[in-house]
Coordinates of N, CA and C and ligand atoms in Angstrom, one line a residue:
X529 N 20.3 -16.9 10.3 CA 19.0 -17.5 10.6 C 19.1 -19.1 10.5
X530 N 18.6 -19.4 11.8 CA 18.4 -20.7 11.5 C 17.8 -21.6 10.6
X531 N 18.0 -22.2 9.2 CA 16.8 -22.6 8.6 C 15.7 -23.9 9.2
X532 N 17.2 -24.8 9.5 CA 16.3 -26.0 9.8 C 15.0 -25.8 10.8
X533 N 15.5 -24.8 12.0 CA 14.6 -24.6 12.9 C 13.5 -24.2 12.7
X534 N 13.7 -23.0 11.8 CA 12.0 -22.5 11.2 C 11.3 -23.6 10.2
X535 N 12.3 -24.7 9.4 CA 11.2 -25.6 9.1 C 10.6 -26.2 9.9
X536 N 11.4 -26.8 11.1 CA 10.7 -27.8 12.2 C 9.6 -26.8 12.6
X537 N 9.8 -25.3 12.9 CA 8.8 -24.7 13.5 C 7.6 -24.8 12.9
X538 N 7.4 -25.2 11.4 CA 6.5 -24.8 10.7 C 5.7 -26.4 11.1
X539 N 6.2 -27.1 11.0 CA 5.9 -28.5 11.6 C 5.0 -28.5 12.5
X540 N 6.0 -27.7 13.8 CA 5.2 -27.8 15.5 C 4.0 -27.2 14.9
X541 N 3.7 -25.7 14.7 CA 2.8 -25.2 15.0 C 1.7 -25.5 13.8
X542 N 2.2 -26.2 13.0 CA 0.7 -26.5 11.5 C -0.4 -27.1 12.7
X543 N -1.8 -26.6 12.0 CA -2.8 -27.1 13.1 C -3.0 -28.6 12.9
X544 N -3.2 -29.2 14.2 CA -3.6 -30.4 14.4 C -5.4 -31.0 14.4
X545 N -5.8 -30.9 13.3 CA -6.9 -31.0 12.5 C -7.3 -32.4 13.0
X546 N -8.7 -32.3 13.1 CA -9.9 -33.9 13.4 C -10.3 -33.9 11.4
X547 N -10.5 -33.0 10.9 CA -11.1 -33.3 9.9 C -9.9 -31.9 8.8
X548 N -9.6 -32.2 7.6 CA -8.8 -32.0 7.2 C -8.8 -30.0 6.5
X549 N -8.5 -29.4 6.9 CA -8.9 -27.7 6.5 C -7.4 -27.0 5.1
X550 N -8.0 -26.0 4.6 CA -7.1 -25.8 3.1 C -5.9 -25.0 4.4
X551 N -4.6 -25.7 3.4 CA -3.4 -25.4 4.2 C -3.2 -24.4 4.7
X552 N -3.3 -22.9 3.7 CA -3.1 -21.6 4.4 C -4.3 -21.2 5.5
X553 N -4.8 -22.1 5.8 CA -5.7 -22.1 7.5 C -4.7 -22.5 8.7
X554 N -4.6 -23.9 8.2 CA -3.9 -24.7 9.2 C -2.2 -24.1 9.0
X555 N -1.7 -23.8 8.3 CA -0.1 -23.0 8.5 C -0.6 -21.6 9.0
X556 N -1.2 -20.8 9.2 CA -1.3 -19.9 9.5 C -1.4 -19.7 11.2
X557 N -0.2 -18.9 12.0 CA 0.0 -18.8 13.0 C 0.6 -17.6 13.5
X558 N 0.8 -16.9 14.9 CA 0.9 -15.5 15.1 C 2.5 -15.7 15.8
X559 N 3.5 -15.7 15.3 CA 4.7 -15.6 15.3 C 5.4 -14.2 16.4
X560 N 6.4 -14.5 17.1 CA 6.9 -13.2 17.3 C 8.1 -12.8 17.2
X561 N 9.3 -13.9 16.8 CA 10.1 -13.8 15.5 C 10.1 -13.5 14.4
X562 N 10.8 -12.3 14.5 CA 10.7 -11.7 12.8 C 12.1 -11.7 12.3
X563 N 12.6 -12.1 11.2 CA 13.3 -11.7 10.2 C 13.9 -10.4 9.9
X564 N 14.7 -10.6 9.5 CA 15.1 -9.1 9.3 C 15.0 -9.0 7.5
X565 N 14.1 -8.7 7.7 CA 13.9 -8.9 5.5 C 12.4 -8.0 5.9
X566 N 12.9 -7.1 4.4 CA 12.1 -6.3 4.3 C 10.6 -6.5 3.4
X567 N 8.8 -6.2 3.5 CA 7.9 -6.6 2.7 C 8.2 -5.8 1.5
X568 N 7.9 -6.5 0.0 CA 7.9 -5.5 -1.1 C 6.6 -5.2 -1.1
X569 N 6.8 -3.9 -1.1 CA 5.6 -2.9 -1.5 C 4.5 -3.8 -2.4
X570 N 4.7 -4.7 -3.3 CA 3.6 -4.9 -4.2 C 2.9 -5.9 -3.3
X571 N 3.6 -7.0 -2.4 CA 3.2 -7.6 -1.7 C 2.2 -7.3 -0.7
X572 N 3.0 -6.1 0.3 CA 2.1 -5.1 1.1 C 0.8 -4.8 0.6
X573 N 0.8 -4.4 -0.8 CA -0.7 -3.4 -0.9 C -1.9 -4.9 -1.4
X574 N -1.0 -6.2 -2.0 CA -2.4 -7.3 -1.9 C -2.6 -7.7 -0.5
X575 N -2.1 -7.3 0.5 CA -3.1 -7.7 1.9 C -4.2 -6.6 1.9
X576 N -3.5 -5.7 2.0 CA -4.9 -4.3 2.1 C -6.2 -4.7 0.4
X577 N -5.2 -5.1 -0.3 CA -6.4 -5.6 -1.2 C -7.4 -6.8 -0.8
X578 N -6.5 -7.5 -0.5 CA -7.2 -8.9 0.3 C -8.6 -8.3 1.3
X579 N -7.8 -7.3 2.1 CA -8.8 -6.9 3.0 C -10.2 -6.2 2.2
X580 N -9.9 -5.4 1.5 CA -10.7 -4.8 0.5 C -11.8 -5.8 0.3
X581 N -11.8 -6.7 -0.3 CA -12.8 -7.7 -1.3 C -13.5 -8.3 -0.5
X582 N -13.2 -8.0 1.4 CA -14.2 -8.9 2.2 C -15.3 -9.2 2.0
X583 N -16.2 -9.5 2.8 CA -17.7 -8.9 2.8 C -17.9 -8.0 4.0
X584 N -18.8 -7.2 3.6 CA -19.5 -6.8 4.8 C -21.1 -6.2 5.1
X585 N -21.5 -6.1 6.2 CA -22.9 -6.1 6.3 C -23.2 -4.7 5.3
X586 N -24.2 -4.9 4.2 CA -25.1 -4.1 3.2 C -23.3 -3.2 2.5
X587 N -22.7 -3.9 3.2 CA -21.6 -3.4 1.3 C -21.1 -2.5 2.6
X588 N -21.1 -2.2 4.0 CA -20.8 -0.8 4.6 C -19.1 -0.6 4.7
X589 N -17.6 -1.8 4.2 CA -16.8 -1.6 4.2 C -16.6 -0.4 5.3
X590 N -16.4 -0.6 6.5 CA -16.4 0.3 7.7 C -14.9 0.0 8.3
X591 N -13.9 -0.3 7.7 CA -12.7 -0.6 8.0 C -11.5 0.5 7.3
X592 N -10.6 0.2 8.4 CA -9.3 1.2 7.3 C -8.6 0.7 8.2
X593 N -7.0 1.1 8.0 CA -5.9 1.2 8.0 C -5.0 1.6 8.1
X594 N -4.2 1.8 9.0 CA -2.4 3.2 9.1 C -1.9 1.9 8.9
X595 N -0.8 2.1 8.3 CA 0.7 1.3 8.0 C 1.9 2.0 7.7
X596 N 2.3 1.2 8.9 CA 4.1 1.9 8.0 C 5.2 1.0 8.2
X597 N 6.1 0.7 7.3 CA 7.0 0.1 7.1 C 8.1 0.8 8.1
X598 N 9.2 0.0 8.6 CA 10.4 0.2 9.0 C 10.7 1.3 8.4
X599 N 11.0 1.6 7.0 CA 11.6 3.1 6.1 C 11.0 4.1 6.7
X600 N 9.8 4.0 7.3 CA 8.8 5.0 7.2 C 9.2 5.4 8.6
X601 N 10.0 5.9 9.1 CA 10.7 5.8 10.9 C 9.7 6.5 11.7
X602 N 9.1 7.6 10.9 CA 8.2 8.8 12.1 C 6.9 7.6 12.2
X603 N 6.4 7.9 11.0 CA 4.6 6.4 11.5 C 5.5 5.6 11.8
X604 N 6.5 5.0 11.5 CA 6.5 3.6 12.2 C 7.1 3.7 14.0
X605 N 7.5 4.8 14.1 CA 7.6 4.9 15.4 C 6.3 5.0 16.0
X606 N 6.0 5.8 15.4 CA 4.4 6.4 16.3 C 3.7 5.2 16.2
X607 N 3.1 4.1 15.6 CA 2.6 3.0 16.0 C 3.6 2.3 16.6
X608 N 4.5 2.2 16.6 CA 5.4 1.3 17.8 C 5.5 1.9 19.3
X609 N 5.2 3.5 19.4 CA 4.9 4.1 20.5 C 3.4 3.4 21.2
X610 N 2.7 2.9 20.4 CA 1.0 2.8 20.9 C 1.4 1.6 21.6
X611 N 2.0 0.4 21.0 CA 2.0 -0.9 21.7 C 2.3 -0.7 23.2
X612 N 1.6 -2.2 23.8 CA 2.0 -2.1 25.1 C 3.4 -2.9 25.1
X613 N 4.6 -2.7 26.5 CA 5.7 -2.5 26.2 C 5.8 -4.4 26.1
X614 N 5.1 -4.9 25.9 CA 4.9 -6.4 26.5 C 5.2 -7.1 24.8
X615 N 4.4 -6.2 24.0 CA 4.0 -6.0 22.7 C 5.2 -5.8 21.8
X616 N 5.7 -4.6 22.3 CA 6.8 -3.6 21.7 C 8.1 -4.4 21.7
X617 N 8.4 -5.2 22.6 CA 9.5 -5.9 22.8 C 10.0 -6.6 21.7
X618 N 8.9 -7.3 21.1 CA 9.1 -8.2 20.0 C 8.4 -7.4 18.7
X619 N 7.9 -7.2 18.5 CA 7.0 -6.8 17.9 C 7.6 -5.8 17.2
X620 N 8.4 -4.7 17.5 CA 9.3 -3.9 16.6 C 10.3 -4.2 15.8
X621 N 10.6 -5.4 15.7 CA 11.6 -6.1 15.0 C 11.2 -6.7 13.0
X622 N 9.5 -6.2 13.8 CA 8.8 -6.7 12.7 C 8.9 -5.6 11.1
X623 N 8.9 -5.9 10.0 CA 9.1 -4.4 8.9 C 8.1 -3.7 9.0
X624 N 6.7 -4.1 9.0 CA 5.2 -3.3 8.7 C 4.7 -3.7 9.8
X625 N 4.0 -2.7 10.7 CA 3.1 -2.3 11.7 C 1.9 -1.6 11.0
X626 N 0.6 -2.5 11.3 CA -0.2 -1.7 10.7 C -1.4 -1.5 11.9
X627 N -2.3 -0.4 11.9 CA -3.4 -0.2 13.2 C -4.6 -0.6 12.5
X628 N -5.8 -1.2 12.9 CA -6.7 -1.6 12.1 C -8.0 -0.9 12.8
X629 N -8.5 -0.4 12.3 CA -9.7 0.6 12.5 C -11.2 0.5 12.3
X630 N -12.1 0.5 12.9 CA -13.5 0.0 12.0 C -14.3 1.6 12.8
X631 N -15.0 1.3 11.7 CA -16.6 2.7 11.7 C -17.1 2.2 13.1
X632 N -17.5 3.2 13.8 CA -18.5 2.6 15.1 C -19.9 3.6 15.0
X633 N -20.0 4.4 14.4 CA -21.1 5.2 14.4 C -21.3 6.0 13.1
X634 N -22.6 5.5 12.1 CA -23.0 6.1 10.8 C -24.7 6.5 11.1
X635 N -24.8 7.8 10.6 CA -25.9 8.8 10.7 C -26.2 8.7 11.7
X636 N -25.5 9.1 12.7 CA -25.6 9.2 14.5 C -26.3 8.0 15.5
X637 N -26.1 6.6 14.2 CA -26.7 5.4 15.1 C -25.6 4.7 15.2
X638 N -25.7 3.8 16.5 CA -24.2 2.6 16.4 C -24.2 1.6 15.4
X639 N -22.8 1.7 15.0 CA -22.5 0.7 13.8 C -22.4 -0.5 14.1
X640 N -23.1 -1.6 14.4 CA -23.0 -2.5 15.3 C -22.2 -3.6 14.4
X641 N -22.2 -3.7 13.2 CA -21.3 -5.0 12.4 C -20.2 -4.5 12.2
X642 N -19.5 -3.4 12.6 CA -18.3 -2.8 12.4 C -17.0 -3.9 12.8
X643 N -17.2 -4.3 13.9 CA -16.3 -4.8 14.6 C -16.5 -6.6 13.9
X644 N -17.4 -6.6 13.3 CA -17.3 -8.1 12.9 C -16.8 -8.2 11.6
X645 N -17.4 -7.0 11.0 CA -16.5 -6.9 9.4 C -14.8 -6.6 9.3
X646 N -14.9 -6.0 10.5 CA -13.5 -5.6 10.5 C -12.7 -7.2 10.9
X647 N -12.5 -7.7 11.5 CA -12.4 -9.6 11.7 C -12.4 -9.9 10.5
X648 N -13.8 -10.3 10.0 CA -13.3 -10.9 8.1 C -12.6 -10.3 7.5
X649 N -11.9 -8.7 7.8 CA -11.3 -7.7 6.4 C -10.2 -8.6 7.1
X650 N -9.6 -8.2 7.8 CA -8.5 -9.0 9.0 C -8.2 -10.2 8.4
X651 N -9.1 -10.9 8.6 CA -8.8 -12.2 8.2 C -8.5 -12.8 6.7
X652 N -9.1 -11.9 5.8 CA -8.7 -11.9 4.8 C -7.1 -11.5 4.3
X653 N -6.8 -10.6 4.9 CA -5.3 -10.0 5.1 C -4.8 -11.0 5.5
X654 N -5.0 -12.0 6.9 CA -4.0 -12.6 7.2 C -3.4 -13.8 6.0
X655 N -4.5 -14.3 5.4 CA -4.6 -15.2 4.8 C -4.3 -14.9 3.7
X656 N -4.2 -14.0 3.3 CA -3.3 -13.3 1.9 C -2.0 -13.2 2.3
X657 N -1.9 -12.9 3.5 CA -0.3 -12.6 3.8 C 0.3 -14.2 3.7
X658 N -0.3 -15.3 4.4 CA 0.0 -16.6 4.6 C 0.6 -17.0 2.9
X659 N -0.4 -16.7 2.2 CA 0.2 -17.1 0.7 C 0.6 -16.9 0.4
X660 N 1.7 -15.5 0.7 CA 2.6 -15.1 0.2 C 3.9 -15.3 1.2
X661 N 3.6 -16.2 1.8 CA 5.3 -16.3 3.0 C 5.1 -15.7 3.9
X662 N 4.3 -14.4 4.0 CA 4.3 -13.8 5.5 C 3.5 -13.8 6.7
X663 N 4.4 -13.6 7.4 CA 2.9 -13.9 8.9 C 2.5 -12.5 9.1
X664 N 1.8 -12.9 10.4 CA 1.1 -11.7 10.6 C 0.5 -12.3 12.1
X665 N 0.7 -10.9 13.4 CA 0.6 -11.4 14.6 C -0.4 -10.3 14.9
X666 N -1.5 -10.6 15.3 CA -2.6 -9.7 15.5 C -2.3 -9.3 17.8
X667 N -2.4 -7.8 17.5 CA -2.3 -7.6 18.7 C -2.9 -6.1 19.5
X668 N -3.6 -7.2 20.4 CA -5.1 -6.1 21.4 C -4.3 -5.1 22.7
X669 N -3.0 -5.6 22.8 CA -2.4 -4.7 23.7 C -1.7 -3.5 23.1
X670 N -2.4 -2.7 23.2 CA -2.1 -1.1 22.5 C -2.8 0.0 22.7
X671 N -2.6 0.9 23.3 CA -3.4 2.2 23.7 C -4.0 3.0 22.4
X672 N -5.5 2.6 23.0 CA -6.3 3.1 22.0 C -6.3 5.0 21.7
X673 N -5.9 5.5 23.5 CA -6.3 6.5 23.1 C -4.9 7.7 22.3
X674 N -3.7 6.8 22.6 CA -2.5 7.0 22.1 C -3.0 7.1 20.4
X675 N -3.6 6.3 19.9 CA -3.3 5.7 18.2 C -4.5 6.9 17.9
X676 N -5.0 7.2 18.7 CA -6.3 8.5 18.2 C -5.8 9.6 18.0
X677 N -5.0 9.8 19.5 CA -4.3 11.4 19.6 C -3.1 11.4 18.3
X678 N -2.5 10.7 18.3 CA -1.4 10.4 17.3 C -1.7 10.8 15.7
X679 N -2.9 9.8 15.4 CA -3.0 9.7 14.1 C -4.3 10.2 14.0
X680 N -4.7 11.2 14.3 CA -6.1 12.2 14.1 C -7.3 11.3 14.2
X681 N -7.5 9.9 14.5 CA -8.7 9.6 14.2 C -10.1 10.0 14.5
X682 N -11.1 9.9 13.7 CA -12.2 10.4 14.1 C -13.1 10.0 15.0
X683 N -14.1 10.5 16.4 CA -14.9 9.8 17.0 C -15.6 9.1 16.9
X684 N -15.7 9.0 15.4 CA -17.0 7.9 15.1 C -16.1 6.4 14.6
X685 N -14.7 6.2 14.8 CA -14.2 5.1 14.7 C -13.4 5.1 15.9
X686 N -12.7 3.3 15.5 CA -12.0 2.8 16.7 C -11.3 2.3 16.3
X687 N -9.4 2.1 17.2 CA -8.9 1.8 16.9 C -9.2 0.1 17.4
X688 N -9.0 -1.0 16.8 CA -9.4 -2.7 17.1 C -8.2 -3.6 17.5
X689 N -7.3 -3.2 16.6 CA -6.1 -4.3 16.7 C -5.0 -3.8 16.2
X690 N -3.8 -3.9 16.1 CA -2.6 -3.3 15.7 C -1.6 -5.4 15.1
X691 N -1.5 -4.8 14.2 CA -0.8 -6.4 13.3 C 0.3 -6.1 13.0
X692 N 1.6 -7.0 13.5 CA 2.8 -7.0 13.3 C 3.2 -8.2 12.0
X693 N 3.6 -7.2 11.1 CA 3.8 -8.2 10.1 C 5.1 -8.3 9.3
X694 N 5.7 -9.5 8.7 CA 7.3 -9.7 8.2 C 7.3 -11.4 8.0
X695 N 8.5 -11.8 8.0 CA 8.7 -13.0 7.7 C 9.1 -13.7 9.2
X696 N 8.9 -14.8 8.9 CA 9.3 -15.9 10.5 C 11.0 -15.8 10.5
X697 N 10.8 -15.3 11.8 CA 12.8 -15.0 12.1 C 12.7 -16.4 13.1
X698 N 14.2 -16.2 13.8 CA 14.7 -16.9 14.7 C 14.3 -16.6 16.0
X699 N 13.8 -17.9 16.5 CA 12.9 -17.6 17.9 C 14.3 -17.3 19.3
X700 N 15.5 -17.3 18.5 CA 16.9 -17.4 19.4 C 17.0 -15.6 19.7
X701 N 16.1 -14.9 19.1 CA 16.1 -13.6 19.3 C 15.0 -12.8 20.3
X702 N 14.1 -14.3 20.7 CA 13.0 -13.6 21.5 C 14.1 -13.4 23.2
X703 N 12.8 -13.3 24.1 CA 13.3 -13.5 25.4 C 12.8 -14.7 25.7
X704 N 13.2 -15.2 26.8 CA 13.4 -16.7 27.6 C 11.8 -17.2 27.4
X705 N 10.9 -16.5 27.8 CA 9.3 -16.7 28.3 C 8.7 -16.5 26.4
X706 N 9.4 -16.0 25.4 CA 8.2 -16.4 24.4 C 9.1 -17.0 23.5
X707 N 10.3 -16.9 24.1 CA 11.1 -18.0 23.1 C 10.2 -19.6 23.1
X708 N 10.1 -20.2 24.5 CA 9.3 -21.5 24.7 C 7.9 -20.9 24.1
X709 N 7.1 -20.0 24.2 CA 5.5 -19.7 23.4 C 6.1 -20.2 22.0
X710 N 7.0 -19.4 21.4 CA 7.0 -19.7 20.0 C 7.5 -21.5 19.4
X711 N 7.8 -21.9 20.2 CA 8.5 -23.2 20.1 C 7.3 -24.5 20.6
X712 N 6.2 -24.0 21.3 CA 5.3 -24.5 22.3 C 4.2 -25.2 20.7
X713 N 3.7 -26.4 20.8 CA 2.4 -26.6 20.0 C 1.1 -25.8 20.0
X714 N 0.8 -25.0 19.0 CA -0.9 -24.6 18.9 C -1.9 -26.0 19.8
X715 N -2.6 -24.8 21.1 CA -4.0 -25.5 21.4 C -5.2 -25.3 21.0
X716 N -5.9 -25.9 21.0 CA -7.7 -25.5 20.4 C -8.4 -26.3 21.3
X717 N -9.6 -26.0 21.6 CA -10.9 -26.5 22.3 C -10.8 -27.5 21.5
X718 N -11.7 -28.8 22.1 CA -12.5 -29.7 20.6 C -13.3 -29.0 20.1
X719 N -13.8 -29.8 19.0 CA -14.9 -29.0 18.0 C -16.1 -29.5 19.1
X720 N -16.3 -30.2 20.0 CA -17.2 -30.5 21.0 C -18.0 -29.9 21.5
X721 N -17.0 -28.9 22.2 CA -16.9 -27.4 23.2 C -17.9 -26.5 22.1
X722 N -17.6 -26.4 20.7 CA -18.1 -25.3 19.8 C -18.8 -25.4 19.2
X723 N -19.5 -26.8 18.7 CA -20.1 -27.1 17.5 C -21.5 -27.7 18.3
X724 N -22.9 -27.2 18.2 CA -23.7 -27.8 19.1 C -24.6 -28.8 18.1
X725 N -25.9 -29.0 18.8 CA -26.6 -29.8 18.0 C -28.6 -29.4 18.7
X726 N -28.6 -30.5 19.3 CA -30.0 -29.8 20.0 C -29.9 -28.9 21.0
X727 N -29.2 -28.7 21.8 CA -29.2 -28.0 23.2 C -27.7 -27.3 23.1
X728 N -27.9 -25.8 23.7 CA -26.6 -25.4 23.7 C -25.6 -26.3 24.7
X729 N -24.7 -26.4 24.3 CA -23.6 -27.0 25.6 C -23.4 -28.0 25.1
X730 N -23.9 -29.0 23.9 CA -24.4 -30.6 23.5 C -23.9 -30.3 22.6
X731 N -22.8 -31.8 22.3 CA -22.0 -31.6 20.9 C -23.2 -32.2 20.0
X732 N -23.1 -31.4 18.6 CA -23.4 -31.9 17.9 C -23.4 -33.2 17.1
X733 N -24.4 -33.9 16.9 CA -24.4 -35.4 16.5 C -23.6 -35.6 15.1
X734 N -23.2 -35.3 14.9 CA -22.7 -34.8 13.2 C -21.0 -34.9 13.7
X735 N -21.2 -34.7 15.1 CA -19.3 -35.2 15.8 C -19.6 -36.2 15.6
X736 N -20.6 -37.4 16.3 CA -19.8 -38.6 16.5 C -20.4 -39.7 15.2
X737 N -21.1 -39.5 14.6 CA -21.1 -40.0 13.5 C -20.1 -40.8 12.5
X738 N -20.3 -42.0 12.3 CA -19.3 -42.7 12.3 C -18.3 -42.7 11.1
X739 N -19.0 -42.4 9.8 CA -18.1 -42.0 8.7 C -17.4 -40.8 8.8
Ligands
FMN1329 C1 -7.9 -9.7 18.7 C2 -6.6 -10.3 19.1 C3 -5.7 -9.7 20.0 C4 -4.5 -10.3 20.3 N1 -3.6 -9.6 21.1 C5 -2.4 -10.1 21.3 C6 -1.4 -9.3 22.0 O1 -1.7 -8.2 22.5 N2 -0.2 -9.8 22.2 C7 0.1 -11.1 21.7 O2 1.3 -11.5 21.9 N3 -0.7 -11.8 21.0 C8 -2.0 -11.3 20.7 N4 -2.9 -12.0 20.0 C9 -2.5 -13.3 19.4 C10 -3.2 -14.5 20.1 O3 -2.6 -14.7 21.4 C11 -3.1 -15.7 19.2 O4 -3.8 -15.5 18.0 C12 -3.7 -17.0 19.9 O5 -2.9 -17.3 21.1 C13 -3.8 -18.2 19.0 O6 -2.5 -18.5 18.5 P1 -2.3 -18.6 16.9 O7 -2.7 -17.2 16.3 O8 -0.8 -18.8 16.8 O9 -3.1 -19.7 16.4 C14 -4.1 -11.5 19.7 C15 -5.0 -12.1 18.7 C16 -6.2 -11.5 18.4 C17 -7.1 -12.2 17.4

């Protein structure tokens, strides 16, 4: 493994901030070089704890989880079977593949914060993983109805995102087309585009303010 490279990489892609954000935000990035180094289990179970302690709407924790490590060859196949092959290419290289799951329907009404709690549990994971060295590459190309048939899930959930996670490998392992993605600078909107003030579409005044 290249070292120097993965420092510079950490360089390219740290975010390029107007106003200054806590590091494990701005280092945090969705890699598709992976390492060949295995997660320790204790490390593994504080992301799913991470995810645990989220918030969510009236306490409803409507999220779960399949994971399996590389050891684990049958789940870890069967979730590397779900990816799309676009996905799978790189993405199997990774040690832990995990499927992420949210409630969609409690006492036969739609669970409508399901999918937003499931994002903050998510995100809490990522950013637990970030403080411990590891990335984590969130990914929507994956057959939903594959990961149902597969792993029994029930009608009243959904499968959301499937997250490839391990340590930053050598991008000399991707193919041609995400070798340059992984080497490329992170882009963002301005905060312009996002951040309003009186009228939707209108940056907020609070941008151009001079201090
Ligand atoms: C819900 C979701 C689905 C995504 N699906 C894929 C995917 O299928 N394949 C992929 O390579 N990246 C996927 N990504 C990663 C995004 O492309 C990536 O987060 C985005 O380009 C921003 O880059 P950054 O995470 O490095 O800041 C997904 C990210 C999210 C949050």
């Amino acid at each position: 493994m290249n070292t120097d490279l993965i420092i510079d990489l950490h360089a390219i892609k740290r975010a390029r901030t107007d106003f200054p954000i806590h590091p494990l935000l701005g280092e945090r990035w969705s890699p598709r070089a992976f390492a060949d180094r295995q997660v320790e289990r204790a490390d593994l179970l504080s992301l799913f704890e991470a995810a645990r302690w989220s918030a969510s709407g009236g306490n409803g924790q409507p999220w779960s989880f399949v994971v399996a490590t590389q050891a684990e060859h049958e789940a870890y196949a069967a979730l590397a079977d779900c990816l799309a092959a676009s996905n799978a290419e790189w993405a199997t290289r990774a040690p832990v593949l995990v499927l992420a799951v949210t409630l969609t329907v409690r006492k036969d009404q739609p669970y409508r914060v399901g999918l937003f709690d499931l994002g903050l549990a998510v995100q809490n994971l990522v950013v637990q993983a970030t403080s411990l060295g590891l990335v984590v590459h969130p990914m929507g190309g994956f057959s939903k109805e594959a990961a149902r048939d597969r792993f029994k899930i029930p009608a009243d959930h959904e499968p959301v995102v499937m997250l490839a996670i391990g340590y930053l490998g050598d991008p000399a392992t991707l193919s041609e087309q995400n070798r340059s993605r992984e080497v490329a600078p992170r882009q963002r909107k301005p905060l312009g585009e996002l951040v309003f003030g009186e009228l939707w579409g209108q940056p907020s005044p609070l941008l151009s303010a001079d201090d």
